[in-house]
Coordinates of C-alpha atoms in Angstrom, one line a residue:
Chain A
X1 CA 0.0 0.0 0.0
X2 CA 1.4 3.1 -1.0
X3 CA 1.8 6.8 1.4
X4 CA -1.9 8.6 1.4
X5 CA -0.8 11.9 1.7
X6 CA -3.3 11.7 4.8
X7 CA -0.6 10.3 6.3
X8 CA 2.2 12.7 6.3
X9 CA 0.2 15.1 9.1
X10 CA 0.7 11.8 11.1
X11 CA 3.6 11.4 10.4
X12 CA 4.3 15.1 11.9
X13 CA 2.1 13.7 15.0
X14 CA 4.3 10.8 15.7
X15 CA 8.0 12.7 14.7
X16 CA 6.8 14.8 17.9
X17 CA 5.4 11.5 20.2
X18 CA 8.4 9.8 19.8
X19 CA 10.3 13.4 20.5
X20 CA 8.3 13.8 23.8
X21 CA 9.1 10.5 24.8
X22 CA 12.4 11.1 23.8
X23 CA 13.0 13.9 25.6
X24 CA 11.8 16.7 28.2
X25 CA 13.7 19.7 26.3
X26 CA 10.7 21.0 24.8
X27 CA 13.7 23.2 22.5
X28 CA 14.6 20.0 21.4
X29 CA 10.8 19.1 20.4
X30 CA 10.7 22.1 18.3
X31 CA 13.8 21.3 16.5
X32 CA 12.9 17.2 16.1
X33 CA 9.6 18.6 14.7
X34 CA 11.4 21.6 12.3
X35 CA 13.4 19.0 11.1
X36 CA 11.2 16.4 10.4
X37 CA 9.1 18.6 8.2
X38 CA 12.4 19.2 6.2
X39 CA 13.2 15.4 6.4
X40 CA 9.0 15.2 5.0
X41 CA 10.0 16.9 1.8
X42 CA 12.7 15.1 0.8
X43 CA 10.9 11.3 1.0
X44 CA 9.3 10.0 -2.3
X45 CA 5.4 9.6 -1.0
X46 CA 5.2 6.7 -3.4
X47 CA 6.6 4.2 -0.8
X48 CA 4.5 2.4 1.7
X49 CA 3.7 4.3 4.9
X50 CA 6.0 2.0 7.2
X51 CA 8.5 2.8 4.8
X52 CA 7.8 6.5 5.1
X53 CA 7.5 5.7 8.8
X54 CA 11.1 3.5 9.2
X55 CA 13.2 6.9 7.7
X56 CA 11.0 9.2 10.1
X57 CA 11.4 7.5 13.1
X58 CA 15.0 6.6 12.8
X59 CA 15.8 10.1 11.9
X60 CA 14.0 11.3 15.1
X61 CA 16.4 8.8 17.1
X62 CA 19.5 10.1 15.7
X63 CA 18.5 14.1 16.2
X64 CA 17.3 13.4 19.9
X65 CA 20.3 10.1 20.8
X66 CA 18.0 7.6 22.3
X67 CA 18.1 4.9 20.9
X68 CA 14.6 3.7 21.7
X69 CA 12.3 6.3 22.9
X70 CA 9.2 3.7 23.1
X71 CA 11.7 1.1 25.7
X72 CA 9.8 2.0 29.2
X73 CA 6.0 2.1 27.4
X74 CA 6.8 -1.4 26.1
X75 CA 7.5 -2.4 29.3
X76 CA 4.7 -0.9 30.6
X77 CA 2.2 -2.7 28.4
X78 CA 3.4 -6.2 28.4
X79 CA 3.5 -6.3 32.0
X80 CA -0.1 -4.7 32.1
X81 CA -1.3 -7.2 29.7
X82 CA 0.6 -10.1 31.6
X83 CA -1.8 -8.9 34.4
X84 CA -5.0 -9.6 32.2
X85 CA -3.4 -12.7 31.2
X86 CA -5.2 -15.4 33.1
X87 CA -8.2 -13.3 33.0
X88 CA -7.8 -13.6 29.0
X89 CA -6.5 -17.0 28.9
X90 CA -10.0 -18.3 30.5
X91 CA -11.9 -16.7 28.1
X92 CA -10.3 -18.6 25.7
X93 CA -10.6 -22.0 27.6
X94 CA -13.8 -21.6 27.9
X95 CA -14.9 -20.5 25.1
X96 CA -17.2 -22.8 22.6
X97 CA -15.1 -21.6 19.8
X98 CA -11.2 -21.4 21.5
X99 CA -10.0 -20.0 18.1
X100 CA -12.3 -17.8 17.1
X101 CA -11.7 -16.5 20.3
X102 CA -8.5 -16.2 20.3
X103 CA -8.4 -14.7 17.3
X104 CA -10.6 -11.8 18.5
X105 CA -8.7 -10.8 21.2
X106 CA -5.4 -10.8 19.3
X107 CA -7.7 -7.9 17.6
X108 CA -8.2 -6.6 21.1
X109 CA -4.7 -6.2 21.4
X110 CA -4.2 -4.2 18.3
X111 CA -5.3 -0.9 19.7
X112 CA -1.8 -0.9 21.8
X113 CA -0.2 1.4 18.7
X114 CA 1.5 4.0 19.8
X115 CA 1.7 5.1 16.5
X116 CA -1.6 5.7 16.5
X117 CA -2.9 6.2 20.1
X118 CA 0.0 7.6 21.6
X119 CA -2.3 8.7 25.3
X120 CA -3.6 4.8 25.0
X121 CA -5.1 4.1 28.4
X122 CA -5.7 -0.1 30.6
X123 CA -9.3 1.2 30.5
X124 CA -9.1 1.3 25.9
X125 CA -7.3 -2.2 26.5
X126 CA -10.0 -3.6 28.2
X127 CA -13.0 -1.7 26.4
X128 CA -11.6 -3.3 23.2
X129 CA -11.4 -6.6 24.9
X130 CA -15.2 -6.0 25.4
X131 CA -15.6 -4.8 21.7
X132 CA -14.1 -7.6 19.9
X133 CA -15.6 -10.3 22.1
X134 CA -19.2 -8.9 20.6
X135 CA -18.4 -7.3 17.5
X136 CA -18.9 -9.1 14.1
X137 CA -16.3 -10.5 12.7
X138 CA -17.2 -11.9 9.4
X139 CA -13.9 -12.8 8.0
X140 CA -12.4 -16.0 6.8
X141 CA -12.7 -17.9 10.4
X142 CA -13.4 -21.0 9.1
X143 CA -10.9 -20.8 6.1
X144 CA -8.0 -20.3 9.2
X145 CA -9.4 -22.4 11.1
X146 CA -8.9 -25.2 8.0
X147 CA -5.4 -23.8 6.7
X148 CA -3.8 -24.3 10.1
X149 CA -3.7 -28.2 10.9
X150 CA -2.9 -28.3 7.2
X151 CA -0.2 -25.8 7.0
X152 CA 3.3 -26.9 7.7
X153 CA 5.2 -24.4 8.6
X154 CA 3.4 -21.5 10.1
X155 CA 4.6 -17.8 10.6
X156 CA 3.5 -15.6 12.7
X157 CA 3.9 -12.0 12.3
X158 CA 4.0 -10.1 15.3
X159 CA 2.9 -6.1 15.8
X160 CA 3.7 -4.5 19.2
X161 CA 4.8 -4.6 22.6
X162 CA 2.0 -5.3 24.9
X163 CA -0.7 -6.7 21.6
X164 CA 2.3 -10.2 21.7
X165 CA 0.4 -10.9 25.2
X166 CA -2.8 -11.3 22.8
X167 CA -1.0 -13.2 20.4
X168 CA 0.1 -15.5 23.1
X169 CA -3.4 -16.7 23.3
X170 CA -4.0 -17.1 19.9
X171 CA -0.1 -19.1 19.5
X172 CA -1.2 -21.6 22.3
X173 CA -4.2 -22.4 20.2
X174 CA -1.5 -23.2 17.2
X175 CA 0.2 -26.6 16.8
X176 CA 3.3 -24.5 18.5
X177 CA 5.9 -27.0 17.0
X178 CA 5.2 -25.1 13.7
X179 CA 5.1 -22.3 14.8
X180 CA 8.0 -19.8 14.6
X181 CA 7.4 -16.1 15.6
X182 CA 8.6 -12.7 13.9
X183 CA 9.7 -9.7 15.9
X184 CA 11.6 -6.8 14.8
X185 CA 15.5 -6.5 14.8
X186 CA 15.6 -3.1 16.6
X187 CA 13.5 -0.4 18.3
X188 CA 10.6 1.3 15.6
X189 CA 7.4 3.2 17.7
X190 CA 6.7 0.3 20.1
X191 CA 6.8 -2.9 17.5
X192 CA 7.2 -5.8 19.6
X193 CA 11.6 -7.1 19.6
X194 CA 13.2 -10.0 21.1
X195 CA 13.1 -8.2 24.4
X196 CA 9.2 -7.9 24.7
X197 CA 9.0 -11.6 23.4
X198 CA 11.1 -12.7 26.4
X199 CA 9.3 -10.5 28.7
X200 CA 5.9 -12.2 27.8
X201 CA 7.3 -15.9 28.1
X202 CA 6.9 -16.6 24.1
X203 CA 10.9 -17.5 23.7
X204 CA 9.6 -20.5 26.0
X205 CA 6.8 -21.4 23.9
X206 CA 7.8 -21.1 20.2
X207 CA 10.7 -20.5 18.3
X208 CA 10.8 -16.3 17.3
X209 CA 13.3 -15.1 15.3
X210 CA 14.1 -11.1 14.1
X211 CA 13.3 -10.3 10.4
X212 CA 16.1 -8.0 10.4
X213 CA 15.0 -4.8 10.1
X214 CA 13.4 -1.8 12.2
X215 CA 10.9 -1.0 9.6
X216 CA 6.7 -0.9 11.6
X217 CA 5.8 -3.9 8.6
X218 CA 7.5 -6.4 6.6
X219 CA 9.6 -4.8 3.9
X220 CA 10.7 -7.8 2.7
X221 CA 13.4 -6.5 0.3
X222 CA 14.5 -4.8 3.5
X223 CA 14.5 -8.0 6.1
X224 CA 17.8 -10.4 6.3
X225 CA 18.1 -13.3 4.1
X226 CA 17.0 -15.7 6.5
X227 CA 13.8 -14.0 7.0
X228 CA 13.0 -13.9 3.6
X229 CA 13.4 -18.0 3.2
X230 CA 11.8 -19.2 6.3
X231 CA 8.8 -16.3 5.2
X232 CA 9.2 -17.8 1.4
X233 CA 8.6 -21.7 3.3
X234 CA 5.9 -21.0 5.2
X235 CA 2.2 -22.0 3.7
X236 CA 0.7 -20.4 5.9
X237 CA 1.0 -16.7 7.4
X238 CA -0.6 -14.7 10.3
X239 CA 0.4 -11.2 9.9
X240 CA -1.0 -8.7 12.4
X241 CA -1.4 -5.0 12.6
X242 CA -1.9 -2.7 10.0
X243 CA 1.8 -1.9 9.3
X244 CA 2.0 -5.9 7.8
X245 CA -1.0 -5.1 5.7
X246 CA 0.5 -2.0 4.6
X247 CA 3.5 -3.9 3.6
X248 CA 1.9 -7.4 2.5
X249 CA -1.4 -6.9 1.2
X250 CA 0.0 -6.8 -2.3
X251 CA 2.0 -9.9 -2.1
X252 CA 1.2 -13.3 -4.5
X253 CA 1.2 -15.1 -0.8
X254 CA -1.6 -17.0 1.3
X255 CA -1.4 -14.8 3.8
X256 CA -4.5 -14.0 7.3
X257 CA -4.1 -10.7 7.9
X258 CA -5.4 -9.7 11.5
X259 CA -5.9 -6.2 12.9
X260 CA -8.0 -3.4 14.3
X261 CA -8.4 -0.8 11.3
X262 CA -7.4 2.1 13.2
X263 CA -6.9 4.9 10.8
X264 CA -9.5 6.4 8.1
X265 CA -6.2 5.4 5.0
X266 CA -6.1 2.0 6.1
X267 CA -10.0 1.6 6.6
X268 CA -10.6 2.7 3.1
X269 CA -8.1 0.6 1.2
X270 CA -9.9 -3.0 3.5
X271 CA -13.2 -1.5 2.9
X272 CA -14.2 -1.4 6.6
X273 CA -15.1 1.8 8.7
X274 CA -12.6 2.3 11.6
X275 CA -12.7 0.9 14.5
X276 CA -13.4 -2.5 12.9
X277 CA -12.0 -5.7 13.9
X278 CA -10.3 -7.3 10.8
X279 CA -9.3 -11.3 9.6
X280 CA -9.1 -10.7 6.1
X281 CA -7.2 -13.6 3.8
X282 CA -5.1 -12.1 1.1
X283 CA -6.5 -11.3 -2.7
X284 CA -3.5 -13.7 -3.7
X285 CA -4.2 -17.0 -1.8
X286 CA -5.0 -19.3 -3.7
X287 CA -8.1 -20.6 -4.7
X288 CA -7.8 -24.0 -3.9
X289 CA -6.9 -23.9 -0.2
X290 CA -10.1 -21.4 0.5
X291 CA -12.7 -24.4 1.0
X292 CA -15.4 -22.2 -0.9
X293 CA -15.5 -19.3 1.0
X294 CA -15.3 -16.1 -0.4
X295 CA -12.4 -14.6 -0.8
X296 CA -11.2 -11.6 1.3
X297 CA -14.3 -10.9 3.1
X298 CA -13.8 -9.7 6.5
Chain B
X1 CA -2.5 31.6 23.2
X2 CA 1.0 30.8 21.6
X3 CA 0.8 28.3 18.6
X4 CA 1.9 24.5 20.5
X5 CA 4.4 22.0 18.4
X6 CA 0.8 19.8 18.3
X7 CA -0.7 22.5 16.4
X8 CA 1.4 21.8 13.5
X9 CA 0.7 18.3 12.0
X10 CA -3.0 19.9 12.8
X11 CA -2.0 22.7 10.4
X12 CA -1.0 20.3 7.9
X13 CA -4.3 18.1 8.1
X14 CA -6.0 21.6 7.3
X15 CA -3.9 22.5 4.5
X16 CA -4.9 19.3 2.6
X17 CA -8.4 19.4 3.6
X18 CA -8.3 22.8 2.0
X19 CA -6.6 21.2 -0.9
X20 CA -9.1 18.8 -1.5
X21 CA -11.9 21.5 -1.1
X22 CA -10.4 23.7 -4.2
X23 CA -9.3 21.1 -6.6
X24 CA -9.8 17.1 -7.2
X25 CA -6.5 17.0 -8.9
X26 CA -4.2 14.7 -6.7
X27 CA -1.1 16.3 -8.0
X28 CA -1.9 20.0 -6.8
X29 CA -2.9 18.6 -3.3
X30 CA 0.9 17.3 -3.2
X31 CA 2.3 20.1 -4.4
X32 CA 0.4 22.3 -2.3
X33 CA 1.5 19.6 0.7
X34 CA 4.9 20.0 -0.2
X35 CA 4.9 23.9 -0.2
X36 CA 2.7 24.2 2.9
X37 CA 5.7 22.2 4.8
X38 CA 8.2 24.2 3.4
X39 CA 6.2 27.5 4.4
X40 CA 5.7 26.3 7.8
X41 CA 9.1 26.0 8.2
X42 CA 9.1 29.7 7.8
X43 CA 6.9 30.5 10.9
X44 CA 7.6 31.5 13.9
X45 CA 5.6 29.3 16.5
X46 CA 5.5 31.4 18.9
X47 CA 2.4 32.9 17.1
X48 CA -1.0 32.6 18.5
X49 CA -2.4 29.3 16.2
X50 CA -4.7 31.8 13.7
X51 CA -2.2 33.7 12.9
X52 CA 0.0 31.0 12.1
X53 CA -3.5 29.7 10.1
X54 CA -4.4 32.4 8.5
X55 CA -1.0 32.6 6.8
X56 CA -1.1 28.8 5.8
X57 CA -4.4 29.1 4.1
X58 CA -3.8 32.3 2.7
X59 CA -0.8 30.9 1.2
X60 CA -3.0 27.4 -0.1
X61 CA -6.0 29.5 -1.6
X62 CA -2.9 31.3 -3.7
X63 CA -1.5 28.1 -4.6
X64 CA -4.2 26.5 -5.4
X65 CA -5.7 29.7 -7.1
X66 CA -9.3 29.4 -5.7
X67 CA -10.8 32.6 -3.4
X68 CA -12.6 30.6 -1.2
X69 CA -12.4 26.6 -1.1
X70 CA -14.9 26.3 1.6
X71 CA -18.0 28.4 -0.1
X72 CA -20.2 25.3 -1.2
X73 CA -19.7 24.5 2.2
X74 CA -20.6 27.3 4.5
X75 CA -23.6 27.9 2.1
X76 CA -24.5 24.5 2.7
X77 CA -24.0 24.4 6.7
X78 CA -25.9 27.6 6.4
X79 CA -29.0 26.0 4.9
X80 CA -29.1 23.3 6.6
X81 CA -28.8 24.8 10.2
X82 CA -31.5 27.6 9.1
X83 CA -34.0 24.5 8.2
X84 CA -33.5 23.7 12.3
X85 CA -33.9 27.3 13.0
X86 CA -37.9 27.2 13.5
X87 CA -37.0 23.9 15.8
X88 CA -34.1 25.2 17.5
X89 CA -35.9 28.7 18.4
X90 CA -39.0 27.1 19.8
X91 CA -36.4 25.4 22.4
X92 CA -35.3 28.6 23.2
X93 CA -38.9 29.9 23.7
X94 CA -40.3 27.1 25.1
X95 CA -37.4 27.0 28.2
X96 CA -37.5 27.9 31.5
X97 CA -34.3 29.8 31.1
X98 CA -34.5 31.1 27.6
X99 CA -31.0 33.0 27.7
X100 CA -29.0 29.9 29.1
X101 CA -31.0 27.6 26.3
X102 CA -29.7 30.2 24.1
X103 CA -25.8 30.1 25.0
X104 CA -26.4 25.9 25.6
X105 CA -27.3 26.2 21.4
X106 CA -24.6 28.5 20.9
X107 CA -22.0 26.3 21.9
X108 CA -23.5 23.1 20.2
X109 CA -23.3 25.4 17.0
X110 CA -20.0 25.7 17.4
X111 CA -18.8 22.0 16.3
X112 CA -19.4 23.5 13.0
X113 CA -15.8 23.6 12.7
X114 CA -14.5 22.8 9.5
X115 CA -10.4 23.3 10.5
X116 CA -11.1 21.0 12.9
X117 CA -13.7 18.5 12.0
X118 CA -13.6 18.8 8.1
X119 CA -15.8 15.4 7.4
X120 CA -18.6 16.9 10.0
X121 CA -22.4 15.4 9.1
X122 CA -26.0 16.7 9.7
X123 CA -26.1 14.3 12.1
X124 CA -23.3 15.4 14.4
X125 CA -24.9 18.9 14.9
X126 CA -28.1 16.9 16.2
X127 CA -25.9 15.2 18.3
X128 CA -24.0 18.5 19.7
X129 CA -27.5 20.3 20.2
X130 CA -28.6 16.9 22.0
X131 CA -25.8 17.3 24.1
X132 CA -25.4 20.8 24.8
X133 CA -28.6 21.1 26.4
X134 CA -27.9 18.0 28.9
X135 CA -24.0 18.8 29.5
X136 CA -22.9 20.5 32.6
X137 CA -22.5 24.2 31.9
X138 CA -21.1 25.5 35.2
X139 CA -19.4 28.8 33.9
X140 CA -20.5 32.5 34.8
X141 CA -24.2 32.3 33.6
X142 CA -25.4 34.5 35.9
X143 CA -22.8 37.1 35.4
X144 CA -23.6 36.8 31.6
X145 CA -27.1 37.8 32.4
X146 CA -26.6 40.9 34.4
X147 CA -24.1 42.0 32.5
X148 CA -26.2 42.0 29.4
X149 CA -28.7 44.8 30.8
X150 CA -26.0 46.6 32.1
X151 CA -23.8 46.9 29.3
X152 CA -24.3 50.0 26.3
X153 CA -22.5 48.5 23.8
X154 CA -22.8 44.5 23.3
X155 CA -19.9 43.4 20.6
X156 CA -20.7 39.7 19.1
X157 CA -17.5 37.9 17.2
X158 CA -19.0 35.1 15.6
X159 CA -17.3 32.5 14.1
X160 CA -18.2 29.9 11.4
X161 CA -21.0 29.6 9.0
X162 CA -23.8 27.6 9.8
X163 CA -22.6 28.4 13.5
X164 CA -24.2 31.7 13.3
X165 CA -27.5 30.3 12.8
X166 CA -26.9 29.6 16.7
X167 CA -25.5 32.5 17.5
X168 CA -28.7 34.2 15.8
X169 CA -30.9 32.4 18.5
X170 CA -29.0 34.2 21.2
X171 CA -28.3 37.2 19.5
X172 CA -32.3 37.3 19.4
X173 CA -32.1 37.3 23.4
X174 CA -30.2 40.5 23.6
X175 CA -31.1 44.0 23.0
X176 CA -30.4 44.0 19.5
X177 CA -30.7 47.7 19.4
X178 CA -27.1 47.5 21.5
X179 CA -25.3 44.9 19.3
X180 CA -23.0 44.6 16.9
X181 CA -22.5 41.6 15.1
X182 CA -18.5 40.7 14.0
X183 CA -17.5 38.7 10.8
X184 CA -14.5 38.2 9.0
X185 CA -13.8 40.6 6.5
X186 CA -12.2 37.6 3.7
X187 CA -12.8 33.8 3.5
X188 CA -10.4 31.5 5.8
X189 CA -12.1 28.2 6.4
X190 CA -15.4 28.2 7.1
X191 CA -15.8 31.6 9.7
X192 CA -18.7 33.2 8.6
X193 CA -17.8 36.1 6.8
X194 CA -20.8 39.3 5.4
X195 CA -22.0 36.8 2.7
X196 CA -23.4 34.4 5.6
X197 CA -24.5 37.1 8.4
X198 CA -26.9 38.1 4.9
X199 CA -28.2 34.4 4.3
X200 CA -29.4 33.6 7.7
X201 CA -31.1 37.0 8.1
X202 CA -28.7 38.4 10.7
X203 CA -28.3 41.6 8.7
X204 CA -32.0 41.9 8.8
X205 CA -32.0 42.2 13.2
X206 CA -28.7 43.6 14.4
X207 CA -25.4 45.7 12.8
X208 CA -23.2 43.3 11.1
X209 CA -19.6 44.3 10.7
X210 CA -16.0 42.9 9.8
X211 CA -12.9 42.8 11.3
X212 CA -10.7 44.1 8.5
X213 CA -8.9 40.5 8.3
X214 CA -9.1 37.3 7.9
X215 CA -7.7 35.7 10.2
X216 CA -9.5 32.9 11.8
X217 CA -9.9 34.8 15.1
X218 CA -9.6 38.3 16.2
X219 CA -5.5 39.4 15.7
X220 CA -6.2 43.1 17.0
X221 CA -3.5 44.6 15.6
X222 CA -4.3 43.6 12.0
X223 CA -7.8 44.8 12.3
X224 CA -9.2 47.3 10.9
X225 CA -9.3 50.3 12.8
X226 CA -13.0 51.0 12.4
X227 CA -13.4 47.3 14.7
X228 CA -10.4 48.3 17.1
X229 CA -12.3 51.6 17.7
X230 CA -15.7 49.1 18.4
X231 CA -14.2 46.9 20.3
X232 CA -12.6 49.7 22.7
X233 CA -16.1 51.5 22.7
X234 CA -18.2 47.8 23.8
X235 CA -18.7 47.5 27.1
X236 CA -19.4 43.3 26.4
X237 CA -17.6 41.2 24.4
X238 CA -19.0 37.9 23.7
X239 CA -16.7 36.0 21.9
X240 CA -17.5 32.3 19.6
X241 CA -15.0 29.7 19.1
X242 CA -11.4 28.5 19.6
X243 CA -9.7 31.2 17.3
X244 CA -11.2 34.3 19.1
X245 CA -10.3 32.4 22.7
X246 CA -6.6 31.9 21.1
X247 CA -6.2 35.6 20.0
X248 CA -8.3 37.1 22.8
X249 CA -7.4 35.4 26.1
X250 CA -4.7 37.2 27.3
X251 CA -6.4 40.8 27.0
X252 CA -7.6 43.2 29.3
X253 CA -11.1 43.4 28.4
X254 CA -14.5 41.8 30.0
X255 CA -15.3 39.1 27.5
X256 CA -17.6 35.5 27.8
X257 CA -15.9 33.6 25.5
X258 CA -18.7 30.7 24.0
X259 CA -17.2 27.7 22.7
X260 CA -17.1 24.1 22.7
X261 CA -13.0 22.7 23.2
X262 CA -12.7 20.7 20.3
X263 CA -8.9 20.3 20.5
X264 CA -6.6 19.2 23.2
X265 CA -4.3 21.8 23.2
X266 CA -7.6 24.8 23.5
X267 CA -9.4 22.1 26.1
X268 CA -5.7 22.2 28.0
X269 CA -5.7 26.0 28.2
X270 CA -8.9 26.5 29.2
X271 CA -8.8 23.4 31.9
X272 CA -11.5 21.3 30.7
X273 CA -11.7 18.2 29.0
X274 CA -12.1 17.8 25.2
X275 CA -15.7 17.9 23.4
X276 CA -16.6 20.2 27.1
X277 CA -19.2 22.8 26.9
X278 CA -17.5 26.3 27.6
X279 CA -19.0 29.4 28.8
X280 CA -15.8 31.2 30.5
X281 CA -15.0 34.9 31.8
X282 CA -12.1 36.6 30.8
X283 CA -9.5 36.8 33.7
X284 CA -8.7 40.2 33.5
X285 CA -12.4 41.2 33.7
X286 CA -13.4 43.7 36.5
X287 CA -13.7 42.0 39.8
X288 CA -16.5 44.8 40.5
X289 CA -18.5 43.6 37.9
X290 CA -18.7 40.1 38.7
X291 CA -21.5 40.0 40.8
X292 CA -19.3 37.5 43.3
X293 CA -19.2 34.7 41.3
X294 CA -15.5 32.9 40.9
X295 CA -13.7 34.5 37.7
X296 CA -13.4 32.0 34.7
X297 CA -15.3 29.3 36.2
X298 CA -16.9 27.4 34.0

């Protein structure tokens, strides 16, 4: 998906978030923000907003020398989610439908984006918790639920810090033996790393691996070699969050794309209003595998 | 008020709504994009947030080469709001407290905000009206109503199209012989300028003047100095909206300033929450003429 130019004023919004949290010299704000704008103009708006996003934020690391602004909100939220965790992890267990219901509360834990809700508060974790347990969700369910006993090598593409307690529950509901997890190789907004996947006791349960880059998506030009051949292996992928549909969504690959459409850009192009919980199965995948559902619908 | 850094990636959201408004070709609203970074770049932030936004749109409608981008829509917001008139009126006549009902519409009106909320519906002014005569309005009603018979010379700086439908309703509980009504004197978003005072009848009840600018609030300096010499001579100010609190908050002068806080930096200032009903009192206005009630309260 290519840069709306809707997105550039966010991108402003976020230079100055990740500033903030950067730093308390507000001079140093201004000059982040100043600089940013110049930084704005140079960028070709044809590439895909985390690419657009990757060069921003990097360049807002460099001017202000931290070298991850989002480290103690990352913290913050997997240990807050930890909390929930039992309390989540029942609802699961004893659910009719464990999947499904895992797979709506790894929409749940989409809203923790500090790209886009940079004042996120527990009380939006647990209202969404509440949202997605009710809301429809009229996507592929049954198509996943086929596709994973079949698959044999599942990935699973992880989004952010705090959201990777969510896709715990929906990993235990995996066959976790072929499973292998994807975090990011260094700090971008509050992606989920290695760190965060430690901190929420996945390293114990799955294999995860880095895909070698700090890009918010997959660029997959962009991640390391290895990446790119256990991501070409895989017949089956889970990508969360709206910066791996960004990145993906025009990709010849059978891919289950799960998210919370959070901005009006990314909305349009699924053909959801915002807000809206999301499993939507790649345009590409191919027919065979869908078991005569339609394709795409959410 | 001093522009904030969050003021600017709102600055550029309004420059490409503005965009859109004069042209559908894609191209021009990047190139204007482009240009309105670089010109921001220019300003110096320490500017109250219309000043900074009156030179931004100044400088799209010459890029774009279109007067006024947001005619259709004032003239729409205008008709619209005057086919609630007869409803919104018998509120007014039918309520215990006609003059509070009055400022209750007033600031309901004042969502009408097209730099802020550019993709506003018919039904979101149904909802603000709903909610403006429920909400708490705790500021200095009763001051506001002495004042009124009191005062000799009752200035009224209204601020967006369709708005002033509103304002019409309480302009209709003054003595109209005393007022003078305040528009801009050129197009900047949607503020109401002589074009919309004449199609909702204003023109018809009270004196309707302009500012000399167009600025979207009340820079006194730039005005004209046929309004400076008014606005010395009124003895009450009321004042509409988050531009005329921006430019007007730090005078010496008694003025209610009516408004609802759409943004988070004007709800910050003004110590109130977001989407929050505001009817507040100047803080340099005469402690003698505050009938004992707390200054500013709201």
């Amino acid at each position: 998906m290519k840069t709306f130019l809707d997105c550039i004023p966010c991108f402003v919004r976020q230079a100055l978030d990740a500033a903030r949290l950067a730093t308390d010299d507000q001079a140093i704000h201004e000059q982040i923000l100043r600089e940013v704008l110049r930084k704005i103009l140079e960028l070709d708006f044809s590439q895909s907003p985390p690419q657009m996003g990757r060069y921003i934020h990097t360049f807002v690391r460099e001017l202000a020398d931290v070298k991850d602004p989002y480290r103690r909100i990352k913290d913050k939220f997997n240990r807050l989610v930890m909390d929930l965790y039992p309390e989540l992890k029942s609802k699961v267990d004893c659910s009719s439908d464990p999947l499904a219901t895992a797979v709506r509360l790894a929409i749940a834990g989409n809203i923790i984006d500090f790209g886009i809700r940079p004042d996120l508060e527990e009380s939006a974790i647990k209202d969404a918790v509440s949202h997605a347990m009710l809301a429809p969700l009229d996507g592929p369910m049954s198509q996943l639920a086929k596709r994973i006993p079949e698959a044999d090598e599942i990935l699973y593409l992880a989004d952010n810090a705090g959201e990777i307690v969510f896709d715990r529950l929906l990993i235990e509901r995996l066959p976790m033996e072929k499973v292998t997890v994807v975090v990011k190789a260094g700090p971008i907004i509050n992606d989920a790393t290695l760190t965060d996947a430690v901190e929420v006791g996945l390293t114990k349960l799955v294999k995860v691996i880095d895909n070698g880059t700090d890009a918010p998506g997959t660029i997959l030009d962009d991640c390391s070699e290895a990446f790119q051949q256990r991501f070409d292996e895989a017949d089956l992928v889970i990508a969360k969050g709206q910066g791996n549909y960004e990145t993906l969504n025009d990709l010849e690959k059978d891919i289950f794309f799960i998210l919370k459409a959070k901005c009006p850009v990314v909305a349009r192009d699924l053909g959801v209003q915002v807000n809206e919980s999301v499993l939507q199965r790649s345009q590409s995948a191919p027919a065979a595998t869908k078991g005569g559902e339609h394709n795409a619908t959410r």
